Amino acid sequence: MRVSLATLYARHSARLAARVAEHLDQTGADPIADADDITQDVWVLAAQLLAMPAPENAWAVLTALLDQVLAATDAGLHREVPSGMDLPAVRGLPPKPLVAFPVPVLELASAAAA
């Protein structure tokens, strides 16, 4: 039986937040300032999974995602993005400049002939 992300969050959010705070406390980082960001990153990765894990595997999957987020944070790959803004890689390229439409020369020539 698969579960929804909301069910996973309800079951494991407090446990995950405690695990993150515990890890940050062990590494000497500020658990109050960074725990929410790291926990949020784990839930974003969980939301991007193609299928939600079965309930008996959910905690193992969440801890594996936590390890990925912590490894990226330790490697300096973590970026701060203000709330409500897309990540720069997601925004896409700026629009291309508009190309001027060709002037309908045939219509002008036919109007002059008439």
Protein backbone atom coordinates (compact mmCIF):
# COMPACT_ATOMS: atom_id res chain seq x y z
CA MET A 1 0.00 0.00 0.00
CA ARG A 2 1.37 3.39 -0.97
CA VAL A 3 0.82 6.48 1.12
CA SER A 4 0.46 10.16 0.27
CA LEU A 5 2.98 12.85 1.02
CA ALA A 6 0.58 14.34 3.56
CA THR A 7 0.44 11.03 5.41
CA LEU A 8 4.23 10.74 5.38
CA TYR A 9 4.52 14.29 6.68
CA ALA A 10 2.02 13.66 9.46
CA ARG A 11 3.79 10.50 10.56
CA HIS A 12 7.43 11.52 10.25
CA SER A 13 7.79 15.33 10.33
CA ALA A 14 8.55 15.63 14.05
CA ARG A 15 10.91 12.66 13.96
CA LEU A 16 12.72 14.03 10.92
CA ALA A 17 13.05 17.50 12.45
CA ALA A 18 14.49 15.95 15.63
CA ARG A 19 16.97 13.93 13.60
CA VAL A 20 18.07 17.02 11.68
CA ALA A 21 18.49 19.06 14.89
CA GLU A 22 20.45 16.21 16.44
CA HIS A 23 22.78 16.01 13.45
CA LEU A 24 23.30 19.78 13.36
CA ASP A 25 24.03 19.80 17.08
CA GLN A 26 26.67 17.09 16.60
CA THR A 27 28.35 18.97 13.76
CA GLY A 28 28.43 22.25 15.67
CA ALA A 29 26.02 24.05 13.35
CA ASP A 30 23.15 26.12 14.68
CA PRO A 31 20.23 23.67 14.93
CA ILE A 32 17.67 26.43 15.31
CA ALA A 33 18.63 28.40 12.22
CA ASP A 34 19.29 25.52 9.82
CA ALA A 35 16.94 22.73 10.93
CA ASP A 36 13.89 24.12 9.15
CA ASP A 37 15.75 24.69 5.89
CA ILE A 38 17.22 21.20 5.82
CA THR A 39 13.94 19.57 6.83
CA GLN A 40 12.17 21.53 4.10
CA ASP A 41 14.73 20.40 1.53
CA VAL A 42 14.10 16.77 2.51
CA TRP A 43 10.36 17.20 2.04
CA VAL A 44 10.92 18.85 -1.35
CA LEU A 45 12.98 15.85 -2.44
CA ALA A 46 10.29 13.53 -1.08
CA ALA A 47 7.67 15.39 -3.10
CA GLN A 48 9.75 14.91 -6.24
CA LEU A 49 9.82 11.13 -5.90
CA LEU A 50 8.03 9.31 -8.70
CA ALA A 51 6.13 7.19 -6.17
CA MET A 52 5.71 7.48 -2.43
CA PRO A 53 7.37 4.66 -0.51
CA ALA A 54 5.43 1.99 1.28
CA PRO A 55 4.81 2.80 4.97
CA GLU A 56 7.34 0.24 6.19
CA ASN A 57 10.05 1.80 3.97
CA ALA A 58 9.13 5.45 4.48
CA TRP A 59 11.55 6.22 7.29
CA ALA A 60 14.45 4.58 5.43
CA VAL A 61 13.66 6.63 2.32
CA LEU A 62 13.41 9.86 4.32
CA THR A 63 16.72 9.23 6.09
CA ALA A 64 18.36 8.49 2.71
CA LEU A 65 17.02 11.81 1.39
CA LEU A 66 18.27 13.50 4.56
CA ASP A 67 21.73 12.07 3.95
CA GLN A 68 21.65 13.52 0.41
CA VAL A 69 20.65 16.97 1.68
CA LEU A 70 23.28 16.91 4.43
CA ALA A 71 25.97 15.82 1.95
CA ALA A 72 25.01 18.68 -0.38
CA THR A 73 25.02 21.10 2.55
CA ASP A 74 28.42 19.91 3.74
CA ALA A 75 29.79 20.22 0.20
CA GLY A 76 28.60 23.83 0.04
CA LEU A 77 26.00 23.13 -2.64
CA HIS A 78 23.14 24.53 -0.56
CA ARG A 79 21.64 27.77 -1.87
CA GLU A 80 19.38 30.16 -0.07
CA VAL A 81 16.39 31.24 -2.11
CA PRO A 82 13.89 33.73 -0.71
CA SER A 83 10.48 32.34 0.07
CA GLY A 84 8.12 32.35 -2.88
CA MET A 85 10.84 32.52 -5.53
CA ASP A 86 11.79 29.80 -7.97
CA LEU A 87 15.27 28.38 -7.99
CA PRO A 88 17.39 30.05 -10.69
CA ALA A 89 17.71 26.79 -12.66
CA VAL A 90 13.93 26.44 -12.79
CA ARG A 91 13.13 29.89 -14.11
CA GLY A 92 14.35 29.23 -17.63
CA LEU A 93 15.99 31.51 -20.11
CA PRO A 94 14.98 35.12 -20.71
CA PRO A 95 12.66 35.61 -23.66
CA LYS A 96 14.23 36.05 -27.06
CA PRO A 97 13.96 39.50 -28.64
CA LEU A 98 11.08 39.89 -31.03
CA VAL A 99 11.94 39.50 -34.68
CA ALA A 100 10.55 42.18 -36.98
CA PHE A 101 7.92 40.83 -39.33
CA PRO A 102 8.83 41.05 -43.01
CA VAL A 103 7.22 43.95 -44.81
CA PRO A 104 4.57 42.71 -47.23
CA VAL A 105 6.24 43.97 -50.41
CA LEU A 106 3.80 42.21 -52.69
CA GLU A 107 0.84 44.08 -51.26
CA LEU A 108 2.59 47.42 -51.73
CA ALA A 109 3.53 46.62 -55.31
CA SER A 110 0.05 45.41 -56.16
CA ALA A 111 -1.52 48.51 -54.57
CA ALA A 112 0.73 50.78 -56.66
CA ALA A 113 -0.18 48.89 -59.85
CA ALA A 114 -3.89 49.26 -59.23
